[in-house]
Amino acid sequence: MRFSKKAILAELAKLYPDAGPELNFTNPYETLVAVMLSAQCTDKMVNKVTPAVFARYPDVASMAAATVEELHPMVKSCGFKSKANNIIETCRLLMLRHGGEVPRTMEELTALPGVGRKTANVVMSNAFGIPAIAVDTHVFRVSNRLGLAEADDVLKTELQLQKAIPKADWLDFHHRLILHGRRVCKAQRPLCAECTMQEMCKARRAQQRANKDME
Ligand code: SF4
């Protein structure tokens, strides 16, 4: 039996009606810094360090004047020293190129150090409400397992999802897929037996067919 993308979107909406960003931020500058810190780090950990960071460096100008020696100790629980370096360099470039504002386009955002396509998409959608689908490890894995995308890299996945999902749903879809990936469709051991989308899921159906062939 084939299920439509519409059915999958409806089930995701039913499962996670209030899904939203788990990072804490209040403006585009804070969004950018929080997302840069979140690479290969949990949102929970980022939320622990950002209150002190934003209290000491409340805007782009103050962060542009920071030194790595000052910032790194405050954010080192989020990983590499390069994160502190990239955040400061990015803010210096925002002062030079954008009058201290965070730009709104993919091209301008990805020209900043440490800002890749995923970070840019999160900033565009969460800070400015611009429709975008950020493909992180959860979105990549779950969308390909469900059959919403059929791609071996994140860029192809993003482009396929843009075609498959109505633009108005992109932001909610992104947050819902992340929650499903964290809670149910885990990387190593997906909880398929508990998943309410197992009949709609391409990977699950393929697994069941393979099991049957072996009987
Ligand atoms: S059935 Fe399994 S693989 Fe498919 S979405 Fe659910 S948990 Fe993931």
Short mmCIF file of N, CA and C in Angstrom, two decimals, residues 114-181:
data_model
loop_
_atom_site.label_atom_id
_atom_site.label_comp_id
_atom_site.label_asym_id
_atom_site.label_seq_id
_atom_site.Cartn_x
_atom_site.Cartn_y
_atom_site.Cartn_z
N GLY A 114 32.35 29.77 9.04
CA GLY A 114 31.64 28.85 9.94
C GLY A 114 30.15 28.79 9.67
N VAL A 115 29.68 29.47 8.63
CA VAL A 115 28.24 29.43 8.32
C VAL A 115 28.04 28.61 7.04
N GLY A 116 27.50 27.41 7.21
CA GLY A 116 27.21 26.55 6.07
C GLY A 116 25.75 26.69 5.68
N ARG A 117 25.35 25.89 4.73
CA ARG A 117 23.99 25.96 4.20
C ARG A 117 22.94 25.66 5.28
N LYS A 118 23.23 24.67 6.13
CA LYS A 118 22.26 24.32 7.18
C LYS A 118 22.07 25.48 8.15
N THR A 119 23.17 26.05 8.61
CA THR A 119 23.09 27.19 9.54
C THR A 119 22.33 28.34 8.89
N ALA A 120 22.65 28.63 7.63
CA ALA A 120 21.98 29.72 6.92
C ALA A 120 20.48 29.47 6.84
N ASN A 121 20.09 28.25 6.53
CA ASN A 121 18.66 27.92 6.43
C ASN A 121 17.96 28.10 7.78
N VAL A 122 18.62 27.69 8.86
CA VAL A 122 18.00 27.84 10.19
C VAL A 122 17.85 29.33 10.52
N VAL A 123 18.87 30.12 10.22
CA VAL A 123 18.81 31.56 10.52
C VAL A 123 17.71 32.22 9.67
N MET A 124 17.69 31.90 8.38
CA MET A 124 16.69 32.51 7.50
C MET A 124 15.27 32.20 7.97
N SER A 125 15.04 30.93 8.32
CA SER A 125 13.67 30.56 8.68
C SER A 125 13.29 30.99 10.10
N ASN A 126 14.19 30.78 11.06
CA ASN A 126 13.83 31.10 12.45
C ASN A 126 13.95 32.57 12.79
N ALA A 127 14.93 33.26 12.20
CA ALA A 127 15.13 34.68 12.55
C ALA A 127 14.28 35.60 11.69
N PHE A 128 14.04 35.20 10.43
CA PHE A 128 13.37 36.12 9.51
C PHE A 128 12.06 35.57 8.94
N GLY A 129 11.72 34.33 9.27
CA GLY A 129 10.48 33.76 8.74
C GLY A 129 10.52 33.49 7.24
N ILE A 130 11.74 33.38 6.69
CA ILE A 130 11.87 33.07 5.25
C ILE A 130 11.76 31.56 5.09
N PRO A 131 10.87 31.07 4.21
CA PRO A 131 10.74 29.62 4.08
C PRO A 131 12.06 28.97 3.68
N ALA A 132 12.47 27.97 4.46
CA ALA A 132 13.72 27.25 4.19
C ALA A 132 13.65 25.91 4.90
N ILE A 133 14.31 24.90 4.34
CA ILE A 133 14.37 23.60 5.02
C ILE A 133 15.83 23.32 5.34
N ALA A 134 16.18 23.38 6.61
CA ALA A 134 17.54 23.08 7.02
C ALA A 134 17.66 21.56 7.19
N VAL A 135 18.60 20.97 6.46
CA VAL A 135 18.76 19.52 6.54
C VAL A 135 19.91 19.18 7.48
N ASP A 136 19.58 18.81 8.70
CA ASP A 136 20.61 18.34 9.63
C ASP A 136 20.60 16.82 9.60
N THR A 137 21.33 16.21 10.51
CA THR A 137 21.45 14.74 10.48
C THR A 137 20.08 14.05 10.66
N HIS A 138 19.19 14.63 11.49
CA HIS A 138 17.88 14.03 11.72
C HIS A 138 16.98 14.17 10.48
N VAL A 139 16.95 15.37 9.92
CA VAL A 139 16.10 15.61 8.75
C VAL A 139 16.57 14.73 7.58
N PHE A 140 17.89 14.63 7.42
CA PHE A 140 18.44 13.80 6.34
C PHE A 140 18.02 12.34 6.51
N ARG A 141 18.24 11.81 7.71
CA ARG A 141 17.96 10.40 7.96
C ARG A 141 16.47 10.08 7.87
N VAL A 142 15.65 10.85 8.57
CA VAL A 142 14.23 10.51 8.67
C VAL A 142 13.51 10.73 7.33
N SER A 143 13.85 11.81 6.63
CA SER A 143 13.14 12.06 5.37
C SER A 143 13.48 10.99 4.34
N ASN A 144 14.72 10.51 4.36
CA ASN A 144 15.09 9.45 3.42
C ASN A 144 14.49 8.10 3.83
N ARG A 145 14.41 7.84 5.13
CA ARG A 145 13.79 6.59 5.56
C ARG A 145 12.30 6.58 5.20
N LEU A 146 11.65 7.70 5.43
CA LEU A 146 10.21 7.77 5.14
C LEU A 146 9.92 7.72 3.64
N GLY A 147 10.92 8.08 2.83
CA GLY A 147 10.71 8.11 1.38
C GLY A 147 10.27 9.48 0.88
N LEU A 148 10.37 10.50 1.73
CA LEU A 148 10.05 11.86 1.29
C LEU A 148 11.18 12.39 0.40
N ALA A 149 12.35 11.86 0.60
CA ALA A 149 13.49 12.17 -0.27
C ALA A 149 14.18 10.84 -0.59
N GLU A 150 14.96 10.88 -1.67
CA GLU A 150 15.73 9.69 -2.03
C GLU A 150 17.08 10.19 -2.49
N ALA A 151 17.94 10.48 -1.53
CA ALA A 151 19.18 11.17 -1.88
C ALA A 151 20.30 10.71 -0.97
N ASP A 152 21.53 10.81 -1.52
CA ASP A 152 22.67 10.37 -0.71
C ASP A 152 23.46 11.54 -0.12
N ASP A 153 22.96 12.76 -0.29
CA ASP A 153 23.63 13.87 0.39
C ASP A 153 22.61 14.93 0.82
N VAL A 154 23.08 15.84 1.68
CA VAL A 154 22.13 16.79 2.29
C VAL A 154 21.59 17.81 1.30
N LEU A 155 22.41 18.21 0.34
CA LEU A 155 21.93 19.22 -0.61
C LEU A 155 20.82 18.65 -1.49
N LYS A 156 21.05 17.43 -2.01
CA LYS A 156 20.00 16.80 -2.84
C LYS A 156 18.75 16.60 -2.00
N THR A 157 18.92 16.18 -0.74
CA THR A 157 17.77 15.99 0.14
C THR A 157 17.00 17.29 0.30
N GLU A 158 17.73 18.38 0.54
CA GLU A 158 17.06 19.68 0.72
C GLU A 158 16.26 20.06 -0.54
N LEU A 159 16.87 19.89 -1.70
CA LEU A 159 16.19 20.29 -2.94
C LEU A 159 14.96 19.40 -3.21
N GLN A 160 15.09 18.10 -2.91
CA GLN A 160 13.94 17.21 -3.10
C GLN A 160 12.82 17.54 -2.13
N LEU A 161 13.18 17.84 -0.88
CA LEU A 161 12.15 18.19 0.11
C LEU A 161 11.45 19.50 -0.27
N GLN A 162 12.22 20.43 -0.83
CA GLN A 162 11.60 21.70 -1.26
C GLN A 162 10.52 21.44 -2.30
N LYS A 163 10.75 20.43 -3.15
CA LYS A 163 9.74 20.10 -4.18
C LYS A 163 8.58 19.32 -3.57
N ALA A 164 8.90 18.47 -2.59
CA ALA A 164 7.87 17.55 -2.06
C ALA A 164 6.95 18.21 -1.04
N ILE A 165 7.44 19.20 -0.31
CA ILE A 165 6.68 19.76 0.81
C ILE A 165 6.16 21.15 0.43
N PRO A 166 4.89 21.44 0.69
CA PRO A 166 4.39 22.79 0.42
C PRO A 166 5.20 23.83 1.20
N LYS A 167 5.54 24.92 0.53
CA LYS A 167 6.42 25.95 1.12
C LYS A 167 5.93 26.43 2.49
N ALA A 168 4.63 26.55 2.65
CA ALA A 168 4.08 27.05 3.91
C ALA A 168 4.37 26.11 5.07
N ASP A 169 4.68 24.84 4.76
CA ASP A 169 4.92 23.84 5.82
C ASP A 169 6.39 23.63 6.12
N TRP A 170 7.31 24.29 5.39
CA TRP A 170 8.74 23.96 5.51
C TRP A 170 9.26 24.07 6.93
N LEU A 171 8.95 25.18 7.59
CA LEU A 171 9.52 25.40 8.93
C LEU A 171 9.01 24.38 9.94
N ASP A 172 7.68 24.19 9.99
CA ASP A 172 7.11 23.21 10.92
C ASP A 172 7.62 21.82 10.61
N PHE A 173 7.69 21.48 9.32
CA PHE A 173 8.15 20.16 8.90
C PHE A 173 9.56 19.91 9.43
N HIS A 174 10.42 20.89 9.29
CA HIS A 174 11.82 20.79 9.76
C HIS A 174 11.85 20.47 11.26
N HIS A 175 11.09 21.24 12.05
CA HIS A 175 11.10 21.01 13.51
C HIS A 175 10.49 19.66 13.86
N ARG A 176 9.44 19.27 13.15
CA ARG A 176 8.77 17.99 13.46
C ARG A 176 9.66 16.79 13.13
N LEU A 177 10.36 16.88 12.01
CA LEU A 177 11.22 15.77 11.63
C LEU A 177 12.39 15.61 12.62
N ILE A 178 12.89 16.74 13.11
CA ILE A 178 13.98 16.68 14.11
C ILE A 178 13.47 15.97 15.37
N LEU A 179 12.27 16.33 15.82
CA LEU A 179 11.74 15.68 17.03
C LEU A 179 11.52 14.19 16.79
N HIS A 180 11.00 13.83 15.60
CA HIS A 180 10.77 12.40 15.33
C HIS A 180 12.11 11.65 15.29
N GLY A 181 13.13 12.30 14.74
CA GLY A 181 14.46 11.68 14.70
C GLY A 181 15.06 11.52 16.08
#
